[in-house]
XYZ file of C-alpha atoms in Angstrom:
674
model
C -37.046 -8.216 52.525
C -38.906 -5.752 54.714
C -38.709 -7.000 58.289
C -42.224 -8.308 58.905
C -42.100 -8.609 62.670
C -42.810 -4.914 63.031
C -45.598 -4.793 60.474
C -45.908 -1.785 58.199
C -47.854 1.428 57.747
C -51.685 1.265 57.355
C -51.756 1.338 53.591
C -55.309 1.993 52.450
C -55.038 1.452 48.741
C -54.843 -2.238 47.897
C -55.924 -4.551 45.107
C -59.384 -5.989 44.741
C -59.504 -9.666 43.901
C -61.139 -10.130 40.543
C -62.870 -13.280 39.471
C -61.239 -12.959 36.062
C -58.422 -11.034 34.446
C -56.001 -8.648 36.107
C -56.601 -6.881 39.375
C -57.774 -3.301 39.289
C -56.641 -0.776 41.880
C -59.454 0.235 44.204
C -59.655 2.804 46.991
C -61.163 0.909 49.892
C -62.241 4.120 51.571
C -64.923 4.345 48.894
C -65.835 0.701 48.308
C -67.246 -1.741 50.860
C -66.162 -5.245 49.899
C -67.836 -7.038 52.810
C -70.774 -5.923 54.936
C -72.324 -8.763 56.886
C -74.594 -6.544 58.974
C -76.577 -5.042 56.091
C -76.028 -7.441 53.216
C -74.780 -10.841 54.356
C -75.423 -12.373 50.949
C -73.118 -9.935 49.173
C -69.650 -11.367 49.705
C -66.578 -11.646 47.487
C -66.179 -14.893 45.553
C -63.006 -15.532 47.572
C -64.901 -16.014 50.848
C -64.683 -19.445 52.505
C -67.728 -20.965 54.238
C -66.590 -21.969 57.735
C -69.901 -22.994 59.324
C -69.126 -26.716 59.415
C -65.707 -26.430 61.050
C -66.912 -23.861 63.581
C -69.808 -26.080 64.615
C -67.467 -29.035 65.069
C -64.922 -26.945 66.999
C -67.589 -25.684 69.392
C -68.598 -29.272 70.067
C -65.006 -30.054 71.024
C -64.914 -26.945 73.216
C -68.074 -28.075 74.972
C -66.488 -31.476 75.599
C -63.532 -29.710 77.260
C -65.734 -27.281 79.226
C -64.243 -24.288 77.427
C -65.871 -20.903 76.962
C -63.328 -19.824 74.331
C -60.465 -21.251 72.292
C -57.477 -19.327 70.888
C -55.990 -20.251 67.488
C -52.654 -18.554 66.677
C -51.138 -18.611 63.207
C -47.933 -20.417 64.068
C -46.417 -23.859 64.483
C -44.738 -25.564 67.437
C -41.379 -23.995 66.510
C -42.367 -20.331 66.062
C -41.484 -20.562 62.374
C -41.945 -17.375 60.352
C -43.342 -19.437 57.481
C -45.484 -22.441 58.334
C -46.224 -25.598 56.365
C -49.644 -26.654 55.088
C -49.860 -29.174 57.933
C -49.868 -26.309 60.471
C -52.196 -23.804 58.803
C -54.921 -24.250 61.389
C -55.993 -20.628 61.370
C -56.419 -20.638 57.594
C -58.501 -23.817 57.681
C -60.746 -22.476 60.449
C -61.251 -18.943 59.122
C -60.493 -18.928 55.380
C -57.966 -16.145 56.015
C -54.617 -16.888 54.325
C -52.520 -14.011 55.666
C -49.318 -14.799 57.518
C -50.152 -12.925 60.717
C -53.265 -13.207 62.845
C -54.982 -14.749 65.864
C -58.472 -16.251 65.909
C -60.671 -16.679 68.980
C -63.845 -18.744 69.042
C -66.502 -18.601 71.753
C -69.767 -20.523 71.861
C -71.534 -17.602 70.189
C -68.947 -15.582 68.277
C -65.706 -15.885 66.330
C -63.152 -13.132 65.832
C -59.896 -12.594 63.971
C -57.266 -10.068 65.024
C -54.675 -8.946 62.467
C -52.622 -5.892 61.514
C -53.220 -3.330 58.791
C -51.368 -5.290 56.119
C -54.167 -7.852 56.043
C -57.435 -6.020 56.777
C -58.626 -6.033 53.187
C -57.484 -9.591 52.590
C -59.344 -10.799 55.679
C -62.548 -9.084 54.537
C -62.254 -10.763 51.169
C -61.646 -14.245 52.571
C -63.755 -14.605 55.731
C -67.485 -15.278 55.786
C -70.024 -13.704 58.128
C -69.291 -16.153 60.911
C -66.248 -14.024 61.669
C -65.698 -10.544 63.083
C -62.578 -8.715 61.917
C -60.754 -6.829 64.680
C -58.207 -4.333 63.414
C -55.870 -4.660 66.377
C -52.996 -6.891 67.435
C -51.660 -8.169 70.736
C -53.100 -10.012 73.689
C -54.709 -7.028 75.434
C -57.407 -6.325 72.773
C -58.211 -10.043 72.636
C -58.495 -10.332 76.415
C -60.697 -7.219 76.584
C -63.008 -8.813 74.022
C -63.036 -12.100 75.948
C -64.018 -10.312 79.149
C -67.154 -9.012 77.448
C -68.004 -12.242 75.624
C -67.505 -15.038 78.154
C -68.991 -15.255 81.657
C -67.129 -15.135 84.934
C -65.733 -18.547 85.732
C -65.124 -19.230 82.038
C -62.179 -21.238 80.749
C -60.074 -20.028 77.795
C -58.339 -22.932 76.041
C -55.097 -22.870 74.082
C -52.540 -25.306 72.701
C -49.387 -24.932 74.850
C -47.240 -26.046 71.906
C -48.439 -23.008 69.923
C -47.922 -20.370 72.630
C -44.483 -18.959 73.261
C -43.531 -18.303 76.857
C -43.979 -14.572 76.278
C -47.389 -14.998 74.668
C -48.587 -17.176 77.536
C -47.375 -14.656 80.105
C -49.142 -11.775 78.347
C -52.513 -13.577 78.289
C -52.131 -14.983 81.795
C -51.257 -11.588 83.246
C -54.122 -9.839 81.465
C -56.660 -12.415 82.703
C -55.511 -12.390 86.319
C -58.208 -11.185 88.697
C -60.928 -11.498 86.053
C -62.327 -14.850 87.242
C -61.468 -16.303 83.830
C -58.821 -18.973 83.544
C -56.309 -19.729 80.791
C -56.278 -23.511 80.343
C -53.654 -25.481 78.343
C -55.225 -28.224 76.197
C -52.501 -30.613 75.061
C -54.567 -32.087 72.208
C -55.129 -29.404 69.583
C -58.884 -29.049 69.042
C -58.541 -27.779 65.475
C -56.562 -30.906 64.619
C -59.390 -33.061 65.998
C -61.908 -31.252 63.805
C -59.625 -31.183 60.768
C -59.150 -34.933 60.993
C -58.232 -36.819 57.829
C -58.509 -33.674 55.707
C -55.431 -32.231 57.369
C -52.401 -32.262 55.029
C -49.835 -34.912 55.955
C -46.561 -34.124 57.658
C -43.632 -33.754 55.242
C -41.715 -36.908 54.461
C -38.946 -35.726 52.130
C -35.446 -36.995 52.942
C -33.343 -35.138 55.475
C -29.894 -34.784 53.964
C -26.383 -33.796 54.993
C -25.110 -30.449 53.773
C -21.766 -31.071 52.149
C -18.737 -30.119 54.229
C -17.667 -27.625 51.563
C -20.735 -25.535 52.445
C -20.491 -25.628 56.238
C -18.390 -23.562 58.580
C -17.736 -26.334 61.101
C -18.526 -30.007 61.573
C -21.461 -30.916 63.765
C -19.068 -32.425 66.293
C -17.235 -29.098 66.569
C -20.515 -27.260 67.040
C -21.708 -29.672 69.733
C -18.383 -29.328 71.557
C -18.675 -25.539 71.374
C -22.153 -25.521 72.937
C -21.092 -27.959 75.638
C -18.135 -25.713 76.415
C -20.552 -22.796 76.883
C -22.634 -24.979 79.207
C -19.566 -25.775 81.323
C -18.595 -22.103 81.583
C -22.116 -20.919 82.446
C -22.380 -19.710 86.024
C -25.559 -21.762 86.588
C -23.994 -24.949 85.201
C -26.775 -26.225 82.911
C -26.816 -29.954 82.243
C -28.781 -29.640 78.986
C -29.841 -27.233 76.249
C -33.283 -27.581 74.649
C -33.501 -26.428 71.018
C -36.969 -25.713 69.629
C -36.499 -23.597 66.512
C -35.997 -25.562 63.329
C -32.980 -23.629 62.117
C -31.196 -24.310 65.414
C -31.209 -28.071 64.901
C -30.530 -27.774 61.146
C -27.508 -25.570 61.854
C -26.183 -27.705 64.717
C -26.072 -30.938 62.706
C -25.492 -29.447 59.210
C -28.695 -31.125 58.051
C -31.272 -29.723 55.641
C -34.655 -30.585 54.110
C -37.723 -28.730 52.804
C -40.515 -28.943 55.387
C -41.145 -25.176 55.499
C -41.640 -23.066 52.356
C -38.498 -21.121 51.420
C -36.568 -22.459 54.445
C -34.424 -25.623 54.112
C -35.308 -26.984 57.556
C -37.199 -29.977 58.982
C -39.477 -30.663 61.940
C -37.266 -31.528 64.892
C -36.185 -30.796 68.450
C -32.824 -31.339 70.107
C -32.011 -32.044 73.741
C -28.259 -31.681 74.063
C -26.889 -32.754 77.446
C -23.376 -32.859 78.807
C -23.181 -36.561 77.960
C -25.782 -37.297 75.273
C -27.364 -35.920 72.094
C -31.050 -36.592 71.508
C -32.576 -35.606 68.154
C -36.373 -35.832 67.979
C -37.383 -36.359 64.373
C -39.111 -38.725 61.981
C -36.372 -41.378 61.788
C -37.665 -42.867 58.539
C -36.467 -39.769 56.676
C -32.788 -40.658 57.122
C -30.900 -42.951 54.778
C -28.099 -45.230 55.949
C -25.377 -42.731 55.048
C -26.998 -39.996 57.132
C -27.449 -42.359 60.069
C -23.767 -43.215 59.860
C -22.897 -39.509 59.601
C -24.721 -38.911 62.898
C -23.079 -41.882 64.647
C -26.586 -43.038 65.475
C -25.622 -46.666 66.098
C -23.702 -45.917 69.306
C -24.601 -44.338 72.657
C -21.571 -42.252 73.581
C -21.413 -38.471 74.140
C -20.733 -37.906 70.420
C -23.459 -40.244 69.182
C -26.811 -38.788 68.080
C -29.694 -40.774 69.538
C -32.718 -40.541 67.237
C -36.076 -40.441 68.998
C -39.549 -40.002 67.587
C -40.614 -36.399 67.051
C -43.899 -36.908 68.906
C -42.093 -38.086 72.064
C -40.238 -34.850 72.778
C -42.752 -33.504 75.304
C -42.760 -36.675 77.406
C -38.975 -37.056 77.103
C -38.293 -33.506 78.311
C -40.705 -34.007 81.191
C -38.972 -37.254 82.154
C -35.507 -35.682 81.925
C -36.662 -32.733 84.048
C -37.612 -35.086 86.884
C -33.931 -35.715 87.627
C -31.216 -33.568 89.165
C -30.829 -31.387 86.086
C -30.844 -27.777 84.886
C -32.168 -27.123 81.376
C -31.060 -24.041 79.427
C -33.758 -22.581 77.161
C -34.196 -19.461 75.068
C -37.436 -17.833 76.194
C -37.868 -15.993 72.898
C -38.125 -19.231 70.944
C -39.393 -21.947 73.324
C -43.043 -22.857 73.624
C -44.943 -22.757 76.899
C -45.547 -26.531 76.810
C -41.891 -27.174 77.688
C -41.565 -24.289 80.112
C -44.607 -25.620 81.954
C -43.169 -29.106 82.546
C -39.720 -27.991 83.723
C -39.772 -27.117 87.442
C -38.810 -23.488 88.018
C -35.710 -24.437 89.962
C -34.460 -26.539 87.058
C -34.913 -24.098 84.179
C -32.247 -21.617 83.104
C -34.239 -19.117 81.090
C -32.375 -16.609 78.933
C -33.682 -14.610 76.014
C -31.804 -16.647 73.403
C -30.356 -20.144 73.424
C -26.575 -20.514 73.042
C -27.134 -21.951 69.558
C -29.063 -18.845 68.459
C -26.275 -16.559 69.666
C -23.458 -18.715 68.262
C -25.167 -19.141 64.897
C -25.523 -15.355 64.594
C -21.742 -14.902 64.293
C -20.361 -16.379 61.079
C -16.815 -17.700 61.028
C -14.393 -16.896 58.213
C -15.477 -19.851 56.064
C -19.157 -19.008 56.460
C -18.424 -15.399 55.545
C -16.640 -16.531 52.384
C -19.576 -18.764 51.450
C -22.094 -15.972 51.926
C -20.033 -13.543 49.881
C -19.855 -16.071 47.042
C -23.615 -16.616 47.183
C -24.166 -12.890 46.737
C -22.013 -12.857 43.605
C -24.195 -15.632 42.163
C -27.295 -13.766 43.208
C -26.090 -10.562 41.583
C -25.741 -12.377 38.275
C -29.367 -13.514 38.467
C -30.737 -10.092 39.332
C -28.626 -8.305 36.712
C -29.858 -10.732 34.050
C -33.394 -9.914 35.162
C -32.909 -6.137 35.114
C -31.391 -6.272 31.622
C -34.343 -8.356 30.421
C -36.792 -5.883 31.966
C -35.170 -2.892 30.262
C -35.728 -4.562 26.897
C -39.194 -5.955 27.437
C -41.120 -3.595 29.729
C -41.442 -0.951 26.963
C -43.063 -3.653 24.790
C -45.898 -3.996 27.301
C -45.434 -7.751 27.709
C -44.297 -7.940 31.350
C -46.475 -8.061 34.444
C -45.583 -8.360 38.122
C -46.279 -12.078 38.275
C -44.519 -13.121 35.077
C -41.547 -10.993 36.104
C -41.352 -12.681 39.515
C -41.576 -16.100 37.878
C -38.698 -15.290 35.537
C -36.503 -14.018 38.373
C -37.152 -17.188 40.378
C -36.261 -19.224 37.286
C -33.003 -17.331 36.773
C -32.007 -17.997 40.372
C -32.755 -21.701 40.050
C -30.365 -21.849 37.092
C -27.489 -20.889 39.364
C -25.145 -23.622 40.582
C -25.926 -24.859 44.101
C -29.282 -23.051 44.047
C -32.220 -24.290 46.102
C -34.841 -21.801 44.904
C -36.041 -18.470 46.340
C -35.608 -17.553 50.004
C -39.103 -16.007 50.199
C -41.983 -15.162 47.895
C -40.723 -12.518 45.497
C -42.139 -9.039 46.025
C -42.626 -7.734 42.487
C -44.582 -4.489 42.696
C -45.354 -1.847 40.097
C -46.659 1.659 40.742
C -49.111 1.886 43.617
C -48.564 -1.747 44.584
C -45.000 -0.902 45.585
C -46.473 1.273 48.338
C -47.537 -1.984 50.021
C -44.373 -3.070 51.790
C -45.236 -6.792 51.707
C -47.204 -7.069 48.481
C -46.595 -10.097 46.282
C -48.412 -10.733 42.981
C -50.304 -13.860 42.064
C -51.379 -15.410 38.797
C -54.838 -13.906 39.293
C -53.907 -10.574 40.894
C -51.186 -8.471 39.293
C -50.459 -5.332 37.281
C -48.518 -4.653 34.105
C -45.071 -3.108 34.340
C -44.755 0.126 32.387
C -42.066 2.676 31.684
C -44.192 5.346 33.345
C -44.152 3.858 36.840
C -41.629 2.847 39.448
C -41.010 -0.845 39.980
C -39.824 -2.454 43.222
C -38.421 -5.972 43.312
C -37.515 -7.499 46.684
C -36.231 -11.045 46.304
C -33.681 -13.549 47.484
C -32.229 -16.957 46.862
C -31.252 -20.068 48.765
C -27.818 -21.364 47.830
C -25.937 -24.159 49.549
C -23.424 -21.607 50.765
C -25.791 -18.906 51.918
C -29.122 -17.109 51.844
C -29.582 -13.811 49.989
C -32.031 -10.927 50.145
C -31.869 -7.771 48.020
C -34.245 -4.991 46.956
C -33.888 -2.614 44.036
C -36.307 0.044 42.806
C -36.160 1.269 39.216
C -37.900 3.630 36.801
C -37.478 3.258 33.028
C -39.159 6.527 32.094
C -39.074 10.047 33.491
C -39.512 10.065 37.276
C -40.975 13.093 38.990
C -38.785 15.442 40.998
C -40.361 14.133 44.206
C -39.728 10.510 43.237
C -36.077 11.278 42.580
C -35.707 13.145 45.844
C -37.391 10.373 47.831
C -35.280 7.704 46.123
C -32.065 9.630 46.685
C -32.871 10.179 50.352
C -33.537 6.472 50.781
C -30.196 5.825 49.079
C -28.497 8.313 51.405
C -29.950 6.448 54.378
C -28.608 3.182 53.014
C -25.181 4.716 52.422
C -24.996 6.523 55.773
C -25.752 3.364 57.737
C -23.502 1.198 55.561
C -20.483 3.480 55.982
C -21.093 4.226 59.649
C -18.306 3.569 62.146
C -19.653 2.794 65.621
C -18.434 1.437 68.961
C -18.808 -2.291 69.552
C -21.867 -2.942 71.693
C -23.972 -0.142 70.186
C -27.707 -0.905 70.265
C -29.675 -1.507 67.077
C -32.174 1.370 67.443
C -29.326 3.855 67.864
C -27.759 2.689 64.609
C -31.081 2.586 62.771
C -31.604 6.322 63.114
C -28.812 6.947 60.604
C -30.853 5.155 57.910
C -33.814 7.464 58.553
C -32.034 10.796 59.056
C -32.123 11.994 55.422
C -35.845 11.186 55.238
C -36.643 12.726 58.607
C -34.982 15.973 57.570
C -37.751 16.618 55.031
C -40.638 15.026 56.928
C -40.560 11.539 55.373
C -40.291 8.116 57.026
C -41.075 4.429 56.597
C -43.104 2.034 58.719
C -41.057 -1.160 58.825
C -37.797 -2.267 60.364
C -34.420 -1.335 58.900
C -32.749 -4.725 58.965
C -32.695 -8.363 59.977
C -30.152 -11.148 60.296
C -29.684 -13.664 57.530
C -28.529 -17.285 57.564
C -26.125 -19.575 55.760
C -28.568 -21.597 53.669
C -31.139 -21.213 56.439
C -33.739 -18.532 57.192
C -33.888 -15.246 55.328
C -34.960 -13.617 58.612
C -32.522 -14.975 61.175
C -32.947 -13.967 64.787
C -31.622 -12.302 66.822
C -29.521 -10.004 64.591
C -30.943 -6.709 63.348
C -31.653 -3.136 64.342
C -34.657 -3.923 66.541
C -34.630 -3.251 70.266
C -34.930 -6.923 71.250
C -31.944 -8.071 69.197
C -28.293 -8.531 69.994
C -25.926 -5.610 69.768
C -23.955 -5.708 66.526
C -20.841 -7.856 66.660
C -18.053 -8.749 64.272
C -19.054 -11.585 61.943
C -22.797 -10.892 61.933
C -24.721 -10.391 58.699
C -27.673 -8.017 58.570
C -29.816 -6.431 55.915
C -29.881 -2.641 55.580
C -33.168 -1.626 53.990
C -34.568 1.892 54.335
C -37.545 2.822 52.193
C -40.292 5.300 51.471
C -43.900 4.574 50.458
C -46.238 7.137 48.920
C -49.705 5.766 49.570
C -51.506 4.896 46.349
C -48.673 6.015 44.071
C -45.273 4.335 44.469
C -42.875 2.677 46.862
C -39.104 2.698 47.254
C -36.863 0.287 49.118
C -33.127 -0.240 48.727
C -31.937 -3.309 50.561
C -28.456 -4.752 50.847
C -26.958 -7.433 53.057
C -23.873 -6.359 54.995
C -21.242 -8.041 57.147
C -20.162 -6.437 60.419
C -16.377 -5.966 60.318
C -13.741 -4.172 62.359
C -13.243 -0.521 61.474
C -9.918 1.239 61.173
C -9.884 4.404 63.286
C -7.345 7.125 63.929
C -7.244 6.379 67.633
C -7.223 2.934 69.293
C -10.484 1.333 70.305
C -12.926 -1.385 69.324
C -15.018 0.053 66.523
C -17.089 -1.647 63.850
C -18.523 -0.869 60.443
C -20.284 -2.696 57.608
C -19.043 -4.405 54.464
C -21.884 -4.570 51.927
C -21.938 -7.943 50.156
C -24.947 -7.355 47.882
C -23.546 -6.435 44.471
C -26.162 -4.848 42.188
C -26.005 -1.151 41.192
C -28.769 1.297 42.076
C -30.866 3.005 39.396
C -28.937 6.001 38.031
C -32.162 7.355 36.560
C -33.501 7.968 40.072
C -30.408 9.427 41.746
C -30.243 13.192 42.226
C -26.475 13.502 42.640
C -26.854 17.066 43.897
C -28.277 15.732 47.174
C -25.240 13.557 47.862
C -22.377 14.816 50.004
C -18.822 14.335 48.704
C -18.340 11.507 51.229
C -21.538 9.762 50.146
C -20.612 10.116 46.488
C -17.142 8.748 47.147
C -18.617 5.764 49.000
C -21.064 5.067 46.164
C -18.338 5.120 43.522
C -16.149 2.781 45.602
C -19.122 0.425 45.904
C -19.605 0.517 42.132
C -15.951 -0.306 41.625
C -16.340 -3.281 43.963
C -19.309 -4.511 41.919
C -17.241 -4.266 38.736
C -14.370 -6.193 40.264
C -16.441 -9.006 41.753
C -19.375 -9.455 39.369
C -17.840 -8.335 36.080
C -15.454 -11.301 35.731
C -18.271 -13.718 36.533
C -20.414 -12.266 33.732
C -17.521 -12.408 31.304
C -16.656 -15.984 32.215
C -20.230 -17.041 31.474
C -20.242 -15.149 28.168
C -23.048 -12.884 29.418
C -21.676 -10.045 27.335
C -24.858 -7.971 27.180
C -25.155 -8.123 30.950
C -21.478 -7.226 31.313
C -21.937 -4.161 29.128
C -25.007 -3.177 31.181
C -22.985 -3.535 34.373
C -20.183 -1.347 33.003
C -22.652 1.382 32.054
C -24.541 1.282 35.350
C -21.402 1.387 37.479
C -19.674 4.278 35.769
C -18.452 6.735 38.411
C -20.973 9.398 39.305
C -19.807 13.002 39.508
C -21.071 15.913 41.525
C -22.470 17.594 38.425
C -25.918 16.812 37.134
C -26.395 13.224 35.918
C -25.315 12.496 32.355
C -28.892 12.161 31.076
C -29.722 15.655 32.332
C -26.501 17.093 30.914
C -27.089 15.572 27.481
C -30.683 16.778 27.451
C -29.547 20.339 28.255
C -26.856 20.180 25.580
C -29.384 18.995 23.003
C -31.804 21.754 23.934
C -29.092 24.395 23.673
C -28.017 23.093 20.249
C -31.596 23.155 18.998
C -32.072 26.739 20.161
C -28.805 27.759 18.471
C -29.911 26.204 15.187
C -33.193 28.083 15.395
C -31.296 31.310 16.015
C -32.785 31.864 19.475
C -30.696 33.193 22.329
C -29.691 30.717 24.980
């Protein structure tokens, strides 16, 4: 899945939302879908009237003596996906995109979002809102300085601001005679009232030992050992991100779409374990599993989720030192821990430990990718048969793929919303179809499918791009260069400790050579039945350097605005490399196991080393996925796999060779010279 944290290129051609039927492509440079200044009554049918909630919010702001109020699109745990209970920005604005910040003053309301969502915001927001096509705190602060008077107070919920976000706003406002004020009761929640969706109440369950790398007791002991060895001798670690607590205790649930986590915090001290959660969600077996009936150092004390703020504040009043990860802890906690008692590092020890999978976790993830390959191969075979019939669209295709994954043993559904994009829609790196908005799949266009599954043993994420007809020479070249980038990074041998951006360049080199590029990240970490985007692994500058045992995606791409898109994504394990001379060097072992589209590969562009690597990869797919298909009696899929993993040679692809042979034979029959 394209790494969303970096956004993507400013794609201008999107889909218009139709009241009925399928979406039609529209060039937004020629069509104005929303113009409040000249025609406020002409708005798309998808617009949400927000007058009532804005009026109520401004009343709450007046009660708090606020000149402005900031509404980020996040939850108290910095989750990438947020539950319905936390979609405050959507409820206030009507905008349903995943990234954005709203600011309300007594006279105006604005939304700031990136280029992926400009059109969507225009189609969903009414004329109460201004759309600002910028991101970051600086543009918002500049707007605030012109809209609110000197002496004004800017309110925010400290549980929805990361430490970094708070610092950026606070720094930008310094010297302006405007003050950033934390408001501990969320004003949107007050306005939302009884209409706000309830908090999830599904059971929190224990992940079976067969699908975990270590027991929770072993993990707790490991983190405590790191605390003891730390030069600043922390007495506690505060865990805020949901996957941290889920990983630590081997517990799972379904509070967040696509992520098997649950609302919780953990305060792990050198002598106690405090889990803040809704206690009613545990059954007696889970309570026994956590040793919750005792009070010793290996007994998990369950405390109410809503008490975490007060409990941390009370703990911080003693002679303690609390270790936090600044990248994933909210300002509310940072604010109540005295500076001399906080040990602030970029990532918590759980984040760093979780990033490196042990041998059992590696085995589980590899097995999950074999299962996932079966699902995707079944889907690709079905597409080859049915797309030419004209009966498949982006949405129905995505639904079928999700269904095929759910049929797999130990499956827990998709790991994110499937990106199923045909033709020009594939040029939108994060496009996903809906029942109302989608296009037909045809043999004349490229098709990109980026999808993943949640299995008890691991999380998967894979992208393949295919063309069932005759691709253009440029499409084949672009595809092959993306493939070369994938291969070059996957086969790279590099010194341990090499930074992500330095490695990433190898995925772009073949594209750069001819003046092509892509506007999203090249890879992200991935969890063991946790988040499909797992920090802090990846090729971004703020991540960890690559280390043995880490899993990352490798996903170069190319997007031709308004025409087609290409992405080839695999998940790879960082392993030790064998080198001629001694030293600590690493490389990647690709664990995704689905062949690339032979119809789009121009073999002439591949070097002998790249071709050799590709054929070895195909042999690996045959060895690992072939027996699974045979065992399940998926004989058609097995035959497809055999055909699509035949070794490629340096000569022209077989289809080209056969076409030339046929043409030559025809000319000979006609008596023409060849």
